[in-house]
């Protein structure tokens, strides 16, 4: 047994707290405890010059002095350790080196596509640098779409790595990005190139001329006067149109399928009271007769005039000038092209500029152009508070584009998932999870879609692809039917490919549509029941546990989707009312809508006691 035996007690005193790069520093490691056997500084990882000296203090403690000379910035944040050991055991103490030096950029690379686009960079400096960016020489204001990621320690000294992130940049963001870093000791800058995409409007081949004359300008600025002018102009053509109506109906009966997804064969069934006199719609699949030829060629060249008479109303597709549109970034991609957020000038008399969603049609050939024009006419007709608003087309240049109201929260399926119990798994932004949707909110969403569907049914318009992925969510939980079949790329697993190009949303289809390709207002009602199910499962895929062929088998055999956990029985009864095997037995959209409105007013008390 050793007398007066105690663990070594280690203390470190520094000549100063921080030092400028190149200066000298002294650290005294004082060790008490007996008997002391060894004391040492851990110097293996030091970059600076150093030497040590052992001495005895006034009160006879042991001191090991470490002299650092011409200190290197590479040692900034280095943990300097003094360790001692005696027979009782070890003891140690640590201090962190604080070496100040001017900031410098270690690297800045050109933008690379990651989850978002990223300009990777690394900087080093003490005190911590302030970081700013220039875009093409002008100050870049960071937003939630362009931001510097909180820079992280690289684990190697004080070097920090980071990214300037760009969320879905477009050609308007192409350019030089300059990183400027500053601290009190210095400043550094470097420039990198961001090339995100070619300007999709650069290629002006195959241009359909855009309106340039005064009356067209008026049209853009004042839709009402525009309607009036067109009314007068078109009035002269009414007689010719009536002749054409017969031709149009023949074309439609051929069951032509639009590239943009609206299904004309179903739109214009023989019982249709959607009295469409799509005056200039002989650009269809059938070759025009000589009569039409003479009357229509001028309209092909002047597409700003294409109008329809629907229920005695003139419906003219508004043309939006390319120069009035400034793309901001990509919102998504559909089967027929990209969707962008854009700012559009001169759309409404009250707003100077408005945010809009622009759907582009890539690789347009003659036939897709024609589909595009027809589509635009139909979209012009569909005007309802729960159908996404269509503003018009932009055809002066490539790609052809359709302009829609911008719905801030994107498609309903993504929205439901982001507000469901699995939101934290899906969320890549590391933001705090959004709250789960409540029963009244779900009912409110369902009632709005039902309202849009009542409207479509009143026009005998058959949607054929009603699903939450084709609805959009705006500010204040406003939901609108927003897509007529363009979402097949992102949600490709929701479709079943049959015979080459046809993609069928079989999980949303009733038996008669699966078996006989029969699409009617009643088949839309079936799909609405599936939409209800999607809403109450926070966006789950119907029959997610089954393959496409298994799902087909289940549906055609009459099996029903199960009641979701959060679904009150009143709502499940509505779903079942939509899923009657006999189309005529299904509930009608008007009744579904009224029931949902009643439930919104008076939500059922729901206990999650399903087992
Ligand atoms: P789509 O080609 O219509 O399927 O659109 C692809 C994606 O673009 C959708 O899933 C939405 O996230 C987004 N999107 C389409 N239209 C709009 C709109 N009007 N407002 C906001 N986002 C939209």
PDB file of N, CA and C and ligand atoms in Angstrom, residues 331-334 339 357 359 388 404-407 410-411 414 472 483 486-487 490-491, ligand 1:
ATOM      1  N   UNK A 331     -42.176  22.745 -61.297  1.00  0.00           N
ATOM      2  CA  UNK A 331     -43.061  22.235 -60.239  1.00  0.00           C
ATOM      3  C   UNK A 331     -43.185  20.730 -60.310  1.00  0.00           C
ATOM      4  N   UNK A 332     -43.039  20.189 -61.486  1.00  0.00           N
ATOM      5  CA  UNK A 332     -43.204  18.750 -61.637  1.00  0.00           C
ATOM      6  C   UNK A 332     -43.141  18.392 -63.090  1.00  0.00           C
ATOM      7  N   UNK A 333     -43.344  17.107 -63.327  1.00  0.00           N
ATOM      8  CA  UNK A 333     -43.299  16.663 -64.704  1.00  0.00           C
ATOM      9  C   UNK A 333     -44.469  15.742 -64.958  1.00  0.00           C
ATOM     10  N   UNK A 334     -45.203  15.999 -65.997  1.00  0.00           N
ATOM     11  CA  UNK A 334     -46.287  15.107 -66.393  1.00  0.00           C
ATOM     12  C   UNK A 334     -45.839  14.316 -67.599  1.00  0.00           C
ATOM     13  N   UNK A 339     -43.931  20.982 -65.862  1.00  0.00           N
ATOM     14  CA  UNK A 339     -44.847  21.984 -65.317  1.00  0.00           C
ATOM     15  C   UNK A 339     -43.977  22.980 -64.547  1.00  0.00           C
ATOM     16  N   UNK A 357     -49.232  28.380 -63.109  1.00  0.00           N
ATOM     17  CA  UNK A 357     -48.548  27.117 -63.420  1.00  0.00           C
ATOM     18  C   UNK A 357     -48.603  26.957 -64.930  1.00  0.00           C
ATOM     19  N   UNK A 359     -47.990  24.504 -68.076  1.00  0.00           N
ATOM     20  CA  UNK A 359     -47.775  23.120 -68.516  1.00  0.00           C
ATOM     21  C   UNK A 359     -47.285  23.153 -69.945  1.00  0.00           C
ATOM     22  N   UNK A 388     -59.622  23.574 -61.650  1.00  0.00           N
ATOM     23  CA  UNK A 388     -58.504  24.519 -61.676  1.00  0.00           C
ATOM     24  C   UNK A 388     -58.682  25.484 -62.847  1.00  0.00           C
ATOM     25  N   UNK A 404     -52.251  27.856 -66.238  1.00  0.00           N
ATOM     26  CA  UNK A 404     -53.280  27.548 -65.242  1.00  0.00           C
ATOM     27  C   UNK A 404     -53.047  28.376 -63.986  1.00  0.00           C
ATOM     28  N   UNK A 405     -54.073  28.471 -63.196  1.00  0.00           N
ATOM     29  CA  UNK A 405     -53.874  29.106 -61.893  1.00  0.00           C
ATOM     30  C   UNK A 405     -52.894  28.245 -61.089  1.00  0.00           C
ATOM     31  N   UNK A 406     -52.102  28.908 -60.282  1.00  0.00           N
ATOM     32  CA  UNK A 406     -51.107  28.196 -59.477  1.00  0.00           C
ATOM     33  C   UNK A 406     -51.728  27.738 -58.172  1.00  0.00           C
ATOM     34  N   UNK A 407     -51.600  26.460 -57.884  1.00  0.00           N
ATOM     35  CA  UNK A 407     -52.145  25.909 -56.646  1.00  0.00           C
ATOM     36  C   UNK A 407     -50.948  25.580 -55.745  1.00  0.00           C
ATOM     37  N   UNK A 410     -49.677  22.063 -54.441  1.00  0.00           N
ATOM     38  CA  UNK A 410     -49.438  20.959 -55.384  1.00  0.00           C
ATOM     39  C   UNK A 410     -50.552  19.920 -55.383  1.00  0.00           C
ATOM     40  N   UNK A 411     -50.188  18.709 -55.791  1.00  0.00           N
ATOM     41  CA  UNK A 411     -51.255  17.718 -55.984  1.00  0.00           C
ATOM     42  C   UNK A 411     -51.736  17.153 -54.648  1.00  0.00           C
ATOM     43  N   UNK A 414     -49.912  14.078 -52.816  1.00  0.00           N
ATOM     44  CA  UNK A 414     -48.723  14.436 -52.045  1.00  0.00           C
ATOM     45  C   UNK A 414     -49.115  15.178 -50.775  1.00  0.00           C
ATOM     46  N   UNK A 472     -55.689  19.358 -57.111  1.00  0.00           N
ATOM     47  CA  UNK A 472     -54.659  20.281 -56.626  1.00  0.00           C
ATOM     48  C   UNK A 472     -55.147  21.017 -55.388  1.00  0.00           C
ATOM     49  N   UNK A 483     -56.363  18.223 -63.054  1.00  0.00           N
ATOM     50  CA  UNK A 483     -55.599  17.594 -64.110  1.00  0.00           C
ATOM     51  C   UNK A 483     -56.492  16.608 -64.819  1.00  0.00           C
ATOM     52  N   UNK A 486     -52.676  14.103 -67.011  1.00  0.00           N
ATOM     53  CA  UNK A 486     -51.307  14.372 -67.422  1.00  0.00           C
ATOM     54  C   UNK A 486     -50.276  13.871 -66.411  1.00  0.00           C
ATOM     55  N   UNK A 487     -50.721  13.166 -65.411  1.00  0.00           N
ATOM     56  CA  UNK A 487     -49.798  12.887 -64.312  1.00  0.00           C
ATOM     57  C   UNK A 487     -49.200  11.490 -64.398  1.00  0.00           C
ATOM     58  N   UNK A 490     -44.994  10.696 -62.969  1.00  0.00           N
ATOM     59  CA  UNK A 490     -44.597  10.568 -61.563  1.00  0.00           C
ATOM     60  C   UNK A 490     -45.368   9.432 -60.911  1.00  0.00           C
ATOM     61  N   UNK A 491     -46.613   9.318 -61.280  1.00  0.00           N
ATOM     62  CA  UNK A 491     -47.443   8.324 -60.631  1.00  0.00           C
ATOM     63  C   UNK A 491     -47.618   7.100 -61.549  1.00  0.00           C
TER      64      UNK A 491
HETATM   65  P1  LIG B   1     -49.285  17.145 -64.185  1.00  0.00           P
HETATM   66  O1  LIG B   1     -48.503  17.122 -65.432  1.00  0.00           O
HETATM   67  O2  LIG B   1     -50.544  17.905 -64.266  1.00  0.00           O
HETATM   68  O3  LIG B   1     -49.464  15.809 -63.550  1.00  0.00           O
HETATM   69  O4  LIG B   1     -48.410  17.986 -63.156  1.00  0.00           O
HETATM   70  C1  LIG B   1     -47.231  17.485 -62.569  1.00  0.00           C
HETATM   71  C2  LIG B   1     -47.068  18.109 -61.203  1.00  0.00           C
HETATM   72  O5  LIG B   1     -46.982  19.536 -61.338  1.00  0.00           O
HETATM   73  C3  LIG B   1     -48.260  17.860 -60.284  1.00  0.00           C
HETATM   74  O6  LIG B   1     -48.120  16.660 -59.571  1.00  0.00           O
HETATM   75  C4  LIG B   1     -48.227  19.066 -59.362  1.00  0.00           C
HETATM   76  O7  LIG B   1     -47.360  18.827 -58.269  1.00  0.00           O
HETATM   77  C5  LIG B   1     -47.643  20.161 -60.247  1.00  0.00           C
HETATM   78  N1  LIG B   1     -48.723  21.009 -60.775  1.00  0.00           N
HETATM   79  C6  LIG B   1     -49.494  20.792 -61.864  1.00  0.00           C
HETATM   80  N2  LIG B   1     -50.386  21.778 -62.031  1.00  0.00           N
HETATM   81  C7  LIG B   1     -50.198  22.644 -61.022  1.00  0.00           C
HETATM   82  C8  LIG B   1     -50.828  23.879 -60.622  1.00  0.00           C
HETATM   83  N3  LIG B   1     -51.833  24.405 -61.316  1.00  0.00           N
HETATM   84  N4  LIG B   1     -50.384  24.489 -59.515  1.00  0.00           N
HETATM   85  C9  LIG B   1     -49.353  23.949 -58.803  1.00  0.00           C
HETATM   86  N5  LIG B   1     -48.729  22.809 -59.115  1.00  0.00           N
HETATM   87  C10 LIG B   1     -49.134  22.153 -60.213  1.00  0.00           C
END
